Tab-separated table of C-alpha atoms and ligand atoms in Angstrom:
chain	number	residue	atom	x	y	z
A	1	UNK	CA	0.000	0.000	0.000
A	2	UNK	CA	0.879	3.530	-0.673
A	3	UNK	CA	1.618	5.472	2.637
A	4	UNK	CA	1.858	8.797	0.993
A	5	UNK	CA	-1.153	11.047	0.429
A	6	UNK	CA	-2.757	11.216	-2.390
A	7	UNK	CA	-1.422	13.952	-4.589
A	8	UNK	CA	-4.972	14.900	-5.915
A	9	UNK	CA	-7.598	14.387	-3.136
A	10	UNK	CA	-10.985	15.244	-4.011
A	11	UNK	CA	-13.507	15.046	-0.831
A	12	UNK	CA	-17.139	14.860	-1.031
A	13	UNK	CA	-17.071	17.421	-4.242
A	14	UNK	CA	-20.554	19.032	-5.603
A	15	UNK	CA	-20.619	20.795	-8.523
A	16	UNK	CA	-23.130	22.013	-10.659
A	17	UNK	CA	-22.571	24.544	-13.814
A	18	UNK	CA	-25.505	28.140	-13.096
A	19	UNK	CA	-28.854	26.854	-13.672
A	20	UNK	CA	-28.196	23.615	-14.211
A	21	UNK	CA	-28.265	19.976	-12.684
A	22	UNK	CA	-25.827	18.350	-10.583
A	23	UNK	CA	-22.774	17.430	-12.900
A	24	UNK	CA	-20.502	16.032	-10.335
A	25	UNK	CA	-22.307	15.034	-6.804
A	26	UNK	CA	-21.055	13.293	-3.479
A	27	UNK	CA	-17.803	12.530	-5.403
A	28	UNK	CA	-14.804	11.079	-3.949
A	29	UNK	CA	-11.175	10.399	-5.653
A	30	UNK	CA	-7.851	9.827	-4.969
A	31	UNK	CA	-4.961	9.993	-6.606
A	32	UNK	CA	-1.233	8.778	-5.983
A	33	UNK	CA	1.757	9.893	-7.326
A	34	UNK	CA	2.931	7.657	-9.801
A	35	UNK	CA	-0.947	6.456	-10.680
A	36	UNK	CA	-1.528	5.852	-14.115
A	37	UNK	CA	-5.072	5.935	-14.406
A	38	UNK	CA	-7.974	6.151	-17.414
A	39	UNK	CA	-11.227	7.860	-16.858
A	40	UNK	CA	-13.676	6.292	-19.540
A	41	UNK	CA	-17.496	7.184	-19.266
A	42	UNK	CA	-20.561	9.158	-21.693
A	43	UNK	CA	-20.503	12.158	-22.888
A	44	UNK	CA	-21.369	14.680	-20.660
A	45	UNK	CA	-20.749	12.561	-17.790
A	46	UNK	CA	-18.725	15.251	-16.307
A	47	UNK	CA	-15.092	14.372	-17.253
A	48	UNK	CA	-13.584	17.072	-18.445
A	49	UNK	CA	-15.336	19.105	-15.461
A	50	UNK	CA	-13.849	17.267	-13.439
A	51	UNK	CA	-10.457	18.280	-14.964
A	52	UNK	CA	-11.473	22.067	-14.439
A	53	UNK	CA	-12.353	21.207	-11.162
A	54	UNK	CA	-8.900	20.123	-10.522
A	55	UNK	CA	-7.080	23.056	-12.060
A	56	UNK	CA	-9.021	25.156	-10.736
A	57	UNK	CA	-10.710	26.645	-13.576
A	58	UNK	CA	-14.105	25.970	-12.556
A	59	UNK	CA	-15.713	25.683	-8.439
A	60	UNK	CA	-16.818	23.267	-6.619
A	61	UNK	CA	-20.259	24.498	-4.864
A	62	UNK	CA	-19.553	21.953	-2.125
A	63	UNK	CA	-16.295	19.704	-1.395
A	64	UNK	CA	-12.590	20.135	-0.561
A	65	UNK	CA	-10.144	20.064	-2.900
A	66	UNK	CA	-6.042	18.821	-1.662
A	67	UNK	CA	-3.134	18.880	-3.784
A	68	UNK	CA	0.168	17.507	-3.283
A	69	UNK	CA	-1.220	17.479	0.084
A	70	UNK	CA	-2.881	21.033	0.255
A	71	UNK	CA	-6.044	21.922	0.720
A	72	UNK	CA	-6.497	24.368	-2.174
A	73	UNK	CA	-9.432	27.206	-2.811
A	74	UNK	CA	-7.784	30.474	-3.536
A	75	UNK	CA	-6.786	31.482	-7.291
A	76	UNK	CA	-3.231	31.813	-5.894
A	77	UNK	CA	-3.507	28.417	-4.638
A	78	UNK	CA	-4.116	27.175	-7.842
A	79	UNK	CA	-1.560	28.789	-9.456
A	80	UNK	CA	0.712	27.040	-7.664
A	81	UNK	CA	-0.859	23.941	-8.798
A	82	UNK	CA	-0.891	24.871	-12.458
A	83	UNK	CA	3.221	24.912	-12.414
A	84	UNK	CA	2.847	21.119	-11.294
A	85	UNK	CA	-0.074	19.571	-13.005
A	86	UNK	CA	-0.127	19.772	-16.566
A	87	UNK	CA	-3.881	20.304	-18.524
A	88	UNK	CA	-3.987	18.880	-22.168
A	89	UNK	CA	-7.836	20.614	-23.072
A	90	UNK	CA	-10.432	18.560	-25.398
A	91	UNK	CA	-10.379	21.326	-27.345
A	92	UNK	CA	-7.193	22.722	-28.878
A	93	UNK	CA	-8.683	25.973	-29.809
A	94	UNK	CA	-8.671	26.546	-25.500
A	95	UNK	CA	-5.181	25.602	-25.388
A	96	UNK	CA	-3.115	27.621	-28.027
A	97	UNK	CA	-3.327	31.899	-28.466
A	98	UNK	CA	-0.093	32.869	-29.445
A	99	UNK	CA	0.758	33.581	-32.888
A	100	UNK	CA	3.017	31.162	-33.682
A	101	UNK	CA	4.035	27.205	-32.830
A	102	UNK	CA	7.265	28.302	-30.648
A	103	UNK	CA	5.970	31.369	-29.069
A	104	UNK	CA	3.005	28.947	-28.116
A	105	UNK	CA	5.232	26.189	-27.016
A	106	UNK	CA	7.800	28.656	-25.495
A	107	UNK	CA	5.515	30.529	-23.499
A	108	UNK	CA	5.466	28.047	-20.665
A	109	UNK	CA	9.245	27.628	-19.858
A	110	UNK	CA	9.426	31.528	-19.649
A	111	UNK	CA	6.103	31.824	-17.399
A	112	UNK	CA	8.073	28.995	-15.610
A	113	UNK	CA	11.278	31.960	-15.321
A	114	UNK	CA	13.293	30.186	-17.884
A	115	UNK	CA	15.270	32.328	-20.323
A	116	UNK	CA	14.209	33.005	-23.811
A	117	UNK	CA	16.941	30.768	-25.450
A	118	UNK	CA	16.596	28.248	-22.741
A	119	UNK	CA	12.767	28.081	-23.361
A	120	UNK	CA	13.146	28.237	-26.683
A	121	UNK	CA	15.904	24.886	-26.558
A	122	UNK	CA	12.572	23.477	-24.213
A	123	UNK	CA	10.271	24.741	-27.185
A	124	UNK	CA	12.897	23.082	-30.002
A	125	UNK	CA	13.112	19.775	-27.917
A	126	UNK	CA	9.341	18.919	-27.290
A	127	UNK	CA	8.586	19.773	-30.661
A	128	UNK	CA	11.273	17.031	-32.248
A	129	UNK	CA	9.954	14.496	-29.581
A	130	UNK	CA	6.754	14.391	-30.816
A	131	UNK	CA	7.912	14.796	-34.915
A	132	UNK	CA	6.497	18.443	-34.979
A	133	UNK	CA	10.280	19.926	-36.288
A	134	UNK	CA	10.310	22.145	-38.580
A	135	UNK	CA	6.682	23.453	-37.033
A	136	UNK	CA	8.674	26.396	-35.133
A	137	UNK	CA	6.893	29.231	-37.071
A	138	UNK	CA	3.740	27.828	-38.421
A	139	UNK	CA	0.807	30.138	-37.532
A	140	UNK	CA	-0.872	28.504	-34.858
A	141	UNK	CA	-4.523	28.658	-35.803
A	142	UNK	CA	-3.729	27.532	-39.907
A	143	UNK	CA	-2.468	24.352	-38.439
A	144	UNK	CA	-4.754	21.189	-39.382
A	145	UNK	CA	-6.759	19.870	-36.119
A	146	UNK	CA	-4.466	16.931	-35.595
A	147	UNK	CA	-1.351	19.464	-35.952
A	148	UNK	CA	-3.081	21.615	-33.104
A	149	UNK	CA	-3.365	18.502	-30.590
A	150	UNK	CA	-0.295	17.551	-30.991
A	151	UNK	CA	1.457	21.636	-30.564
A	152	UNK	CA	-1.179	21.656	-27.469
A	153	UNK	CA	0.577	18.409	-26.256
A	154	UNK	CA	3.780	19.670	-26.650
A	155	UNK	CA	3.095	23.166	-24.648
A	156	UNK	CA	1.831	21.064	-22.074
A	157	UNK	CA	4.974	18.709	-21.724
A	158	UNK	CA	7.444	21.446	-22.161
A	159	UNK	CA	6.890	22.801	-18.599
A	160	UNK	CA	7.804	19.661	-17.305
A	161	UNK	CA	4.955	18.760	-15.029
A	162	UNK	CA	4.436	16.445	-12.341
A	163	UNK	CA	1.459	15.225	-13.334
A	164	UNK	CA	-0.647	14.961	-16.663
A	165	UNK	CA	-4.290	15.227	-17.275
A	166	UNK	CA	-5.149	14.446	-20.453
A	167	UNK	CA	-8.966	15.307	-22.206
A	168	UNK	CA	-9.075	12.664	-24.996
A	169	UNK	CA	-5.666	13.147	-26.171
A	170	UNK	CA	-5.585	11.061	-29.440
A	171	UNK	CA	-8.949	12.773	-30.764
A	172	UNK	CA	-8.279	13.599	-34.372
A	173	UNK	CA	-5.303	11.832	-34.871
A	174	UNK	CA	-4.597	9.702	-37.559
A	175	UNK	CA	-3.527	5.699	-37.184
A	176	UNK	CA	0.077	6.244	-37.593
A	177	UNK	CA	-0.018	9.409	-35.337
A	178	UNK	CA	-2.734	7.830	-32.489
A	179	UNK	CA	-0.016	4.754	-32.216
A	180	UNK	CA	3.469	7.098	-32.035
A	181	UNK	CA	1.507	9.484	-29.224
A	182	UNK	CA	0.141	6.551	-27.337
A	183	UNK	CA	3.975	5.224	-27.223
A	184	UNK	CA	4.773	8.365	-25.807
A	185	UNK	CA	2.912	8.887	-23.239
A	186	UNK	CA	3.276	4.926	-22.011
A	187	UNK	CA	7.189	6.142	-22.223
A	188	UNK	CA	6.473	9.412	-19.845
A	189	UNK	CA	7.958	8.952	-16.492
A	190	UNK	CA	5.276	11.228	-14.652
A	191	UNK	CA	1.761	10.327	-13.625
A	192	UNK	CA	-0.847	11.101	-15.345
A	193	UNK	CA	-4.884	10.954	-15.680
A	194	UNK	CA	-6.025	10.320	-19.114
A	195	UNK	CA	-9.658	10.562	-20.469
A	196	UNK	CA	-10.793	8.351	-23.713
A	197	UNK	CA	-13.821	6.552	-25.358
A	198	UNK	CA	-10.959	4.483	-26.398
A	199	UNK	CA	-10.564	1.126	-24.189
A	200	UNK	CA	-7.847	-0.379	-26.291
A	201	UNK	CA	-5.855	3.360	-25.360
A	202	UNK	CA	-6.545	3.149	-21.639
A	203	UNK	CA	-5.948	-0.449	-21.159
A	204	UNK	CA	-2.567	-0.213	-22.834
A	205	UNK	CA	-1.383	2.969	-20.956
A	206	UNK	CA	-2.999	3.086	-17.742
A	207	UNK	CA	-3.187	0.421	-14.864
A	208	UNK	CA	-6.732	1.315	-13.792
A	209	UNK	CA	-9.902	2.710	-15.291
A	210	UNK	CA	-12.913	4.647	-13.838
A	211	UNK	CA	-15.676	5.825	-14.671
A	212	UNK	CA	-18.308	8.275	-13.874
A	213	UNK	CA	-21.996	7.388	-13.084
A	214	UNK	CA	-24.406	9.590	-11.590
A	215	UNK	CA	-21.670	12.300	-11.040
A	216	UNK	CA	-19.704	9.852	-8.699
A	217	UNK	CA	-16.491	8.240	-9.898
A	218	UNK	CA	-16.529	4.456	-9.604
A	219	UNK	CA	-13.905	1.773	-10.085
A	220	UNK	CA	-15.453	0.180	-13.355
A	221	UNK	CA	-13.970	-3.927	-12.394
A	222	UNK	CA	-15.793	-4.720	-15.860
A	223	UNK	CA	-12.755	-2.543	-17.630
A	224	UNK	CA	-9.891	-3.953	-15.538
A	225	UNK	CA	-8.766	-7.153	-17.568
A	226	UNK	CA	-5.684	-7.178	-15.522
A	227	UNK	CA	-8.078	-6.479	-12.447
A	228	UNK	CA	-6.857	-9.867	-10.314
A	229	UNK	CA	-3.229	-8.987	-11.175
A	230	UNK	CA	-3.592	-5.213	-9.768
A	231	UNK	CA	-5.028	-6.903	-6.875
A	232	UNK	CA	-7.637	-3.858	-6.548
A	233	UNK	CA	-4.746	-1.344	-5.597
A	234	UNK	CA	-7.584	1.024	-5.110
A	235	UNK	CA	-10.159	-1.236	-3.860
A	236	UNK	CA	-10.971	1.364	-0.971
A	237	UNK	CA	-13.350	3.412	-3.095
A	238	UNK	CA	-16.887	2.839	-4.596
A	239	UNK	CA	-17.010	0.357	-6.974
A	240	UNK	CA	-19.374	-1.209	-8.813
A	241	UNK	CA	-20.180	-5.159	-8.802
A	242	UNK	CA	-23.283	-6.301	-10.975
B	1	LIG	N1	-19.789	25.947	-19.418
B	1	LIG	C1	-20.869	25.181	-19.245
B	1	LIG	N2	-22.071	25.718	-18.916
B	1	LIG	C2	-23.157	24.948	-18.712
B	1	LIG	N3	-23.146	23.607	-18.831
B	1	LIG	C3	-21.994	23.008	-19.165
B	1	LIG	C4	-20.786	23.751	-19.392
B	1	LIG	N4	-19.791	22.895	-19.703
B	1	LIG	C5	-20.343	21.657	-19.674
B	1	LIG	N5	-21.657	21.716	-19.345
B	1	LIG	C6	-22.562	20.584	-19.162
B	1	LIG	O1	-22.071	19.792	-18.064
B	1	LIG	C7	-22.159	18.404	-18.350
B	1	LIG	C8	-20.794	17.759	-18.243
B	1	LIG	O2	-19.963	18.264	-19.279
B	1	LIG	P1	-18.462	17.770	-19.492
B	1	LIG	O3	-17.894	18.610	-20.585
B	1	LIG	O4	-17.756	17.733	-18.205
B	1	LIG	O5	-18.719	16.263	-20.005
B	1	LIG	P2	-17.712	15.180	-20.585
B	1	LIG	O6	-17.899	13.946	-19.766
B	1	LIG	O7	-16.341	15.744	-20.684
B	1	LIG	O8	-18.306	14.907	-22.050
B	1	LIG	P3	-17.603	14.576	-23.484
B	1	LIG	O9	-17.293	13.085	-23.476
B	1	LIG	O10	-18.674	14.901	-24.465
B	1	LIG	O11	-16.396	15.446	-23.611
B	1	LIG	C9	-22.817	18.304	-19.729
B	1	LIG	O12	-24.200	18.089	-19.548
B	1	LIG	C10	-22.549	19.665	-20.363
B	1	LIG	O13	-23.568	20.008	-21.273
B	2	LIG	MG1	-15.127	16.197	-22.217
């Protein structure tokens, strides 16, 4: 068992967006530091909320948040948090607004205080890691939507954070491109949180899947094929038997 506590703690968490239903209600996760774990459920289940929820874009109307051990509320709290966990949006259009691929990609390092030719050695190196050289000064929005995903996964793994959260990060990627990024991240050494519709994805990246019903999260056993191996490492929270 894992002494430590969790790095992401979410307690009793309600959220609803104004004037309408419960998205997220009564829910309860923990994460560890060095989890690898895949969030798989409908749309508009409340994933990606729950992603905003933990980067503090959006708040919860009941529930405690902790990070790395914190409790966190404040917006200066959260930037704090933003340094550490890294947010790869659904949408790329949310994640890129600088003019070109290595101011976008750049821009992180020198929030981070790096220099501008360190950053832009950061920028240079992310970019060849994930076959995007030569991309340096395309225009950022003329990019194709596959292009985009792949510059937004690069600004998010060029500040070097602790942990990943990643909102369907092979949507719109071709065969040959879905296979070379799923490689990559099952080479990161970080943890990370990664939401698909894709079970073949999660099962080959991640060592346990969730789900979201009713706005809780629930340990889905039907997903774990190597459930009996994992010997329920996280068999303390809700989970499902039918
Ligand atoms: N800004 C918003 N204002 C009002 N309602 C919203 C907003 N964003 C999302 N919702 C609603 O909240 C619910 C949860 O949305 P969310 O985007 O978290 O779902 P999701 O599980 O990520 O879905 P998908 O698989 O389609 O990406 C949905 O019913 C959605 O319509
Ligand atoms: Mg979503």
């Amino acid at each position: 068992m894992n002494s430590a506590p969790p790095i992401i703690h979410l307690k009793d968490i309600h959220f609803s967006y104004p004037g309408g239903k419960a998205v997220l209600n009564h829910l309860d996760f923990k994460f560890y530091r060095g989890d690898r774990t895949g969030l798989i459920a409908p749309n508009g289940s409340g994933k990606t909320t729950l992603f905003h929820l933990i980067m503090g874009l959006v708040k919860p109307s009941s529930g405690k948040i902790e990070l790395f051990g914190k409790p966190v509320s404040t917006a200066r709290d959260f930037e704090d948090v933003r340094r550490r966990i890294g947010l790869l949006f659904q949408d790329p259009d949310d994640q890129l607004f600088s003019p070109t691929v290595m101011e976008d990609v750049a821009f992180g390092p020198l929030n981070l205080g790096k220099s501008k030719s360190e950053a832009q050695t950061i920028a240079h190196r992310t970019l060849a890691y994930l076959g995007l050289e030569g991309f340096e000064d395309r225009i950022t929005y003329k990019l194709s939507g596959g292009e985009k995903r792949l510059v937004s996964l690069a600004t998010v793994l060029a500040m070097e954070p602790e942990v990943l959260l990643l909102d369907e990060p092979l949507n719109g990627l071709d065969v040959d491109t879905r296979a070379k990024i799923e490689e990559i991240i099952f080479n990161l050494d970080l943890s990370y949180i990664i939401i698909s519709h894709d079970i073949d994805f999660l099962l080959s990246t991640t060592a346990q899947i969730y789900t979201i019903k009713n706005g809780k999260i629930l340990f889905d056993d039907k997903l774990q094929i190597h459930a009996h191996r994992h010997a329920h490492p996280h068999g303390q929270y809700p989970h499902e038997h039918e």
